[in-house]
Short mmCIF file of C-alpha atoms and ligand atoms in Angstrom, two decimals:
data_model
loop_
_atom_site.label_atom_id
_atom_site.label_comp_id
_atom_site.label_asym_id
_atom_site.label_seq_id
_atom_site.Cartn_x
_atom_site.Cartn_y
_atom_site.Cartn_z
CA MET A 1134 48.56 49.31 -48.89
CA SER A 1135 49.33 46.05 -51.85
CA PHE A 1136 46.74 47.35 -55.01
CA ILE A 1137 45.00 44.53 -56.43
CA ILE A 1138 42.99 44.72 -59.59
CA ALA A 1139 40.54 41.99 -60.18
CA ILE A 1140 39.49 41.82 -64.26
CA ASP A 1141 35.88 39.95 -64.54
CA GLY A 1142 34.17 39.00 -67.90
CA PRO A 1143 32.30 36.11 -69.79
CA ALA A 1144 34.02 34.10 -71.96
CA ALA A 1145 36.59 35.81 -74.35
CA SER A 1146 35.05 39.35 -73.82
CA GLY A 1147 39.64 39.96 -73.64
CA LYS A 1148 39.91 40.72 -69.31
CA GLY A 1149 42.28 38.11 -70.05
CA THR A 1150 44.57 40.71 -72.60
CA LEU A 1151 43.02 43.65 -70.48
CA ALA A 1152 44.87 41.57 -66.90
CA ARG A 1153 48.12 40.79 -68.75
CA ARG A 1154 48.11 44.37 -70.21
CA LEU A 1155 47.38 45.80 -66.03
CA ALA A 1156 49.72 43.65 -65.14
CA ALA A 1157 52.79 44.79 -67.26
CA HIS A 1158 52.29 48.43 -66.78
CA TYR A 1159 52.01 48.40 -63.07
CA GLY A 1160 54.57 45.58 -62.46
CA LEU A 1161 53.13 43.49 -61.47
CA PRO A 1162 52.14 39.22 -60.87
CA HIS A 1163 48.56 38.35 -62.94
CA LEU A 1164 47.10 35.14 -62.39
CA ASP A 1165 44.72 33.73 -64.93
CA THR A 1166 41.70 32.16 -62.49
CA GLY A 1167 40.22 30.42 -65.81
CA LEU A 1168 43.43 28.10 -66.24
CA LEU A 1169 42.83 26.69 -63.03
CA TYR A 1170 39.86 25.42 -64.23
CA ARG A 1171 40.67 24.61 -67.38
CA ALA A 1172 43.40 22.26 -65.99
CA THR A 1173 41.07 20.42 -63.74
CA ALA A 1174 39.00 19.47 -66.46
CA ARG A 1175 41.80 18.72 -68.55
CA ALA A 1176 43.33 16.70 -65.23
CA LEU A 1177 40.10 14.91 -66.05
CA LEU A 1178 40.33 13.86 -69.43
CA ASP A 1179 43.53 13.11 -69.64
CA GLU A 1180 42.56 10.09 -67.16
CA GLY A 1181 39.83 8.91 -68.42
CA LEU A 1182 37.21 10.59 -65.77
CA PRO A 1183 33.95 11.52 -66.48
CA LEU A 1184 33.39 15.48 -66.02
CA ASP A 1185 31.24 15.09 -63.22
CA ASP A 1186 33.77 13.22 -60.64
CA VAL A 1187 33.26 15.28 -57.70
CA ASP A 1188 36.53 13.45 -55.82
CA ALA A 1189 38.33 13.34 -58.86
CA ALA A 1190 37.46 17.02 -59.62
CA VAL A 1191 38.90 18.95 -56.63
CA GLU A 1192 41.73 16.34 -56.38
CA ALA A 1193 43.13 17.15 -59.28
CA ALA A 1194 42.32 20.98 -57.83
CA ARG A 1195 44.46 20.02 -55.13
CA GLY A 1196 47.37 18.74 -56.73
CA LEU A 1197 47.24 22.53 -59.62
CA SER A 1198 50.55 24.13 -59.80
CA LEU A 1199 50.15 27.56 -60.68
CA THR A 1200 53.69 27.57 -62.99
CA ASP A 1201 53.66 24.21 -64.83
CA PHE A 1202 50.01 24.95 -67.72
CA ASP A 1203 50.12 23.92 -71.00
CA GLU A 1204 48.22 26.76 -71.98
CA THR A 1205 48.42 26.78 -75.98
CA ARG A 1206 46.74 22.42 -75.02
CA LEU A 1207 44.07 24.01 -72.01
CA ARG A 1208 42.62 27.31 -74.46
CA ALA A 1209 41.57 24.64 -77.10
CA ARG A 1210 37.64 25.14 -78.13
CA ASP A 1211 36.21 22.36 -76.37
CA MET A 1212 38.15 23.17 -72.90
CA GLY A 1213 36.60 26.58 -72.63
CA GLU A 1214 33.67 24.24 -72.07
CA ALA A 1215 34.36 21.74 -70.02
CA ALA A 1216 35.92 23.96 -67.24
CA SER A 1217 32.65 25.50 -67.48
CA VAL A 1218 31.46 21.90 -65.91
CA VAL A 1219 33.48 21.80 -63.34
CA ALA A 1220 33.63 25.06 -61.98
CA ALA A 1221 29.71 25.12 -61.29
CA MET A 1222 30.59 22.20 -58.93
CA PRO A 1223 31.28 24.51 -55.14
CA ALA A 1224 33.88 21.57 -54.17
CA VAL A 1225 36.01 22.41 -56.89
CA ARG A 1226 36.01 26.06 -56.50
CA ALA A 1227 36.60 25.80 -52.79
CA ALA A 1228 39.91 23.43 -53.33
CA LEU A 1229 40.85 26.51 -55.81
CA VAL A 1230 40.14 29.61 -53.30
CA ASP A 1231 42.85 29.40 -51.38
CA MET A 1232 45.93 29.15 -54.03
CA GLN A 1233 43.70 32.48 -56.13
CA ARG A 1234 43.80 33.95 -52.08
CA ALA A 1235 47.77 33.18 -51.85
CA PHE A 1236 48.78 34.80 -55.09
CA ALA A 1237 46.90 38.06 -54.70
CA ALA A 1238 48.06 38.59 -51.24
CA ARG A 1239 52.20 39.42 -52.03
CA PRO A 1240 53.13 42.51 -50.84
CA GLU A 1241 52.96 44.15 -54.00
CA GLY A 1242 50.04 43.67 -55.12
CA ALA A 1243 48.82 41.44 -58.54
CA VAL A 1244 46.34 41.41 -61.21
CA LEU A 1245 43.03 38.64 -61.35
CA ASP A 1246 41.04 37.81 -64.24
CA GLY A 1247 38.02 35.53 -63.66
CA ARG A 1248 34.77 35.27 -63.27
CA ASP A 1249 34.45 35.84 -59.51
CA ILE A 1250 37.38 37.80 -58.39
CA GLY A 1251 35.81 41.08 -57.06
CA THR A 1252 32.84 39.16 -55.86
CA VAL A 1253 34.48 35.91 -54.09
CA ILE A 1254 38.58 35.68 -53.87
CA CYS A 1255 39.44 39.19 -53.30
CA PRO A 1256 36.28 41.16 -52.35
CA ALA A 1257 39.02 44.23 -50.96
CA ALA A 1258 40.09 44.59 -54.19
CA ARG A 1259 40.81 48.83 -54.81
CA VAL A 1260 40.15 48.20 -58.76
CA LYS A 1261 36.78 45.79 -59.76
CA ILE A 1262 36.46 46.25 -63.57
CA PHE A 1263 33.64 43.78 -66.08
CA VAL A 1264 34.70 43.81 -69.15
CA THR A 1265 31.99 42.64 -71.18
CA ALA A 1266 30.91 42.64 -75.12
CA SER A 1267 27.81 41.53 -76.95
CA PRO A 1268 27.81 37.44 -78.14
CA GLU A 1269 28.33 37.75 -81.66
CA THR A 1270 31.95 40.25 -80.79
CA ARG A 1271 33.29 37.63 -78.55
CA ALA A 1272 32.31 35.04 -80.98
CA GLN A 1273 33.61 36.85 -83.31
CA ARG A 1274 37.07 37.29 -81.28
CA ARG A 1275 37.58 33.63 -80.18
CA ALA A 1276 37.23 33.10 -83.99
CA LEU A 1277 40.47 35.03 -84.82
CA GLU A 1278 42.17 34.22 -82.15
CA LEU A 1279 41.61 30.16 -82.62
CA ALA A 1280 42.39 30.99 -86.29
CA GLY A 1281 45.20 32.51 -85.35
CA ARG A 1282 46.98 29.50 -83.54
CA GLY A 1283 46.07 27.37 -86.52
CA GLU A 1284 42.75 25.92 -85.31
CA GLU A 1285 39.89 24.48 -87.30
CA VAL A 1286 36.82 27.33 -86.46
CA ASP A 1287 33.17 27.35 -86.95
CA TYR A 1288 31.34 31.43 -86.51
CA ASN A 1289 28.22 29.27 -85.86
CA ALA A 1290 29.41 26.23 -83.36
CA ILE A 1291 31.70 28.97 -81.46
CA LEU A 1292 28.84 31.43 -81.02
CA ASP A 1293 26.95 28.73 -79.74
CA ASP A 1294 29.49 28.08 -77.29
CA VAL A 1295 29.78 31.54 -75.62
CA ARG A 1296 25.70 31.43 -75.47
CA LYS A 1297 25.98 28.25 -73.48
CA ARG A 1298 29.16 28.48 -71.38
CA ASP A 1299 27.55 32.31 -70.18
CA ALA A 1300 24.55 30.60 -69.78
CA ARG A 1301 26.16 28.50 -67.71
CA ASP A 1302 28.25 30.44 -65.48
CA SER A 1303 25.60 32.81 -65.18
CA GLU A 1304 22.38 30.68 -63.54
CA ARG A 1305 25.78 28.02 -61.72
CA SER A 1306 24.24 29.09 -57.72
CA ALA A 1307 28.06 28.81 -56.81
CA ALA A 1308 30.47 32.50 -57.45
CA PRO A 1309 28.39 33.28 -60.87
CA LEU A 1310 29.43 35.28 -63.28
CA LYS A 1311 28.17 39.09 -62.60
CA ALA A 1312 30.10 42.47 -61.36
CA ALA A 1313 30.70 43.66 -58.21
CA ALA A 1314 27.86 46.10 -56.69
CA ASP A 1315 31.49 48.01 -57.05
CA ALA A 1316 32.67 47.18 -60.30
CA VAL A 1317 33.02 49.42 -62.97
CA THR A 1318 31.13 47.60 -65.84
CA LEU A 1319 32.83 48.79 -69.33
CA ASP A 1320 31.62 47.40 -72.87
CA SER A 1321 34.63 46.38 -74.58
CA SER A 1322 32.36 45.81 -78.02
CA GLU A 1323 33.04 49.20 -79.89
CA LEU A 1324 36.18 49.27 -78.57
CA ASP A 1325 40.01 48.06 -80.17
CA ARG A 1326 42.88 46.54 -77.46
CA ASP A 1327 44.31 50.10 -77.20
CA GLN A 1328 41.03 51.41 -76.36
CA VAL A 1329 40.42 49.00 -73.85
CA PHE A 1330 43.12 49.39 -71.80
CA ALA A 1331 43.51 52.90 -72.38
CA VAL A 1332 39.73 53.84 -70.70
CA ALA A 1333 40.83 51.01 -67.63
CA LEU A 1334 44.17 53.05 -66.68
CA GLU A 1335 41.89 55.76 -66.03
CA ILE A 1336 38.97 53.58 -64.23
CA ALA A 1337 43.30 51.59 -62.15
CA GLU A 1338 44.46 55.42 -61.87
CA ARG A 1339 41.50 56.60 -60.09
CA ALA A 1340 41.55 53.95 -57.70
CA ARG A 1341 45.04 54.51 -56.87
CA ASN A 1342 44.96 57.96 -55.89
CA ALA A 1343 41.78 57.71 -54.10
O1 LIG B 1437 38.38 32.69 -71.47
P1 LIG B 1437 37.31 32.48 -71.10
O2 LIG B 1437 36.93 33.96 -70.45
O3 LIG B 1437 36.89 31.45 -72.31
O4 LIG B 1437 37.16 31.21 -69.90
P2 LIG B 1437 38.06 31.40 -68.71
O5 LIG B 1437 38.58 32.47 -68.18
O6 LIG B 1437 39.57 30.30 -69.29
O7 LIG B 1437 37.11 30.11 -67.70
C1 LIG B 1437 36.76 29.24 -68.64
C2 LIG B 1437 35.52 28.58 -67.66
O8 LIG B 1437 36.20 28.68 -66.67
C3 LIG B 1437 34.70 29.65 -67.70
O9 LIG B 1437 33.58 29.41 -68.39
C4 LIG B 1437 33.88 29.40 -66.33
O10 LIG B 1437 33.27 28.27 -65.62
C5 LIG B 1437 35.47 29.51 -64.89
N1 LIG B 1437 35.86 29.90 -64.11
C6 LIG B 1437 35.11 30.27 -62.99
O11 LIG B 1437 34.18 29.46 -62.96
N2 LIG B 1437 36.02 31.26 -62.54
C7 LIG B 1437 36.75 31.63 -63.16
N3 LIG B 1437 37.60 32.69 -61.87
C8 LIG B 1437 37.35 31.46 -64.03
C9 LIG B 1437 37.46 30.39 -64.62
O1 LIG B 1438 40.19 36.81 -71.08
P1 LIG B 1438 39.11 36.74 -72.24
O2 LIG B 1438 38.36 34.96 -72.68
O3 LIG B 1438 37.89 37.39 -71.90
O4 LIG B 1438 39.75 37.35 -73.49
P2 LIG B 1438 40.84 37.39 -74.30
O5 LIG B 1438 41.47 36.71 -74.52
O6 LIG B 1438 41.62 38.71 -73.95
O7 LIG B 1438 40.51 37.91 -75.64
C1 LIG B 1438 39.99 37.34 -76.93
C2 LIG B 1438 40.26 37.54 -78.09
O8 LIG B 1438 39.34 38.94 -78.39
C3 LIG B 1438 42.33 37.98 -78.07
O9 LIG B 1438 42.60 37.41 -79.50
C4 LIG B 1438 42.03 39.78 -78.15
O10 LIG B 1438 43.17 40.04 -78.53
C5 LIG B 1438 40.64 39.88 -78.79
N1 LIG B 1438 40.77 41.09 -77.97
C6 LIG B 1438 40.08 42.46 -79.23
O11 LIG B 1438 39.80 41.53 -80.49
N2 LIG B 1438 39.58 43.75 -78.91
C7 LIG B 1438 40.01 43.52 -77.30
N3 LIG B 1438 38.84 44.58 -77.72
C8 LIG B 1438 40.08 43.17 -76.55
C9 LIG B 1438 40.47 41.03 -77.25
#
């Protein structure tokens, strides 16, 4: 049976970092599904279209190719917010489902991270981890990350972003951010990257040997 690991959680909880490490450990391909929503929003902005143009957003989502993302551009601070606007549209989410499931269907398995992997995209995943941390911890992490990339950082503006995005992602009706009933919640507020990885590895090994 293929080994699918689903990692979900709010903005800057560390899910991408954890997903990459688990993928490297198990030699599995990794998909950061947030990039799909970021790239969809980016395509609209590049064409000068409003983010609430559903038809254009669906077309942009359908036209995405998993291999040619400009990650640095997509991870700019304002793109998280823009992504969450297009991600609230059910038609956009529907346009991205097959692409994600096809990625997860590789014979060896895959690691996917996002908001709805354990609930909607891969409900039968062998491992489901919901990574959380306090908004303050997450804002601090994101501030450090952006500063490291040379972006100007304003901690309070980032904390505002995190809170706004938590609310939008949790309150939308289409695939809201929430832990799957069978997910293990991992609060990383007091844990560094290595500790998060160690806990997650225990969870994954238990599921793999079950
Ligand atoms: O890295 P960060 O958590 O800040 O953001 P991301 O994972 O790149 O996701 C950006 C936005 O895309 C989120 O705020 C969600 O609104 C949306 N998203 C989603 O709805 N479903 C996913 N599976 C992944 C991302
Ligand atoms: O993917 P997501 O937005 O959930 O978060 P990330 O991009 O994996 O992590 C956001 C930042 O927090 C990165 O710079 C990570 O290196 C850092 N991080 C951390 O400091 N401590 C952790 N336990 C996990 C992540």
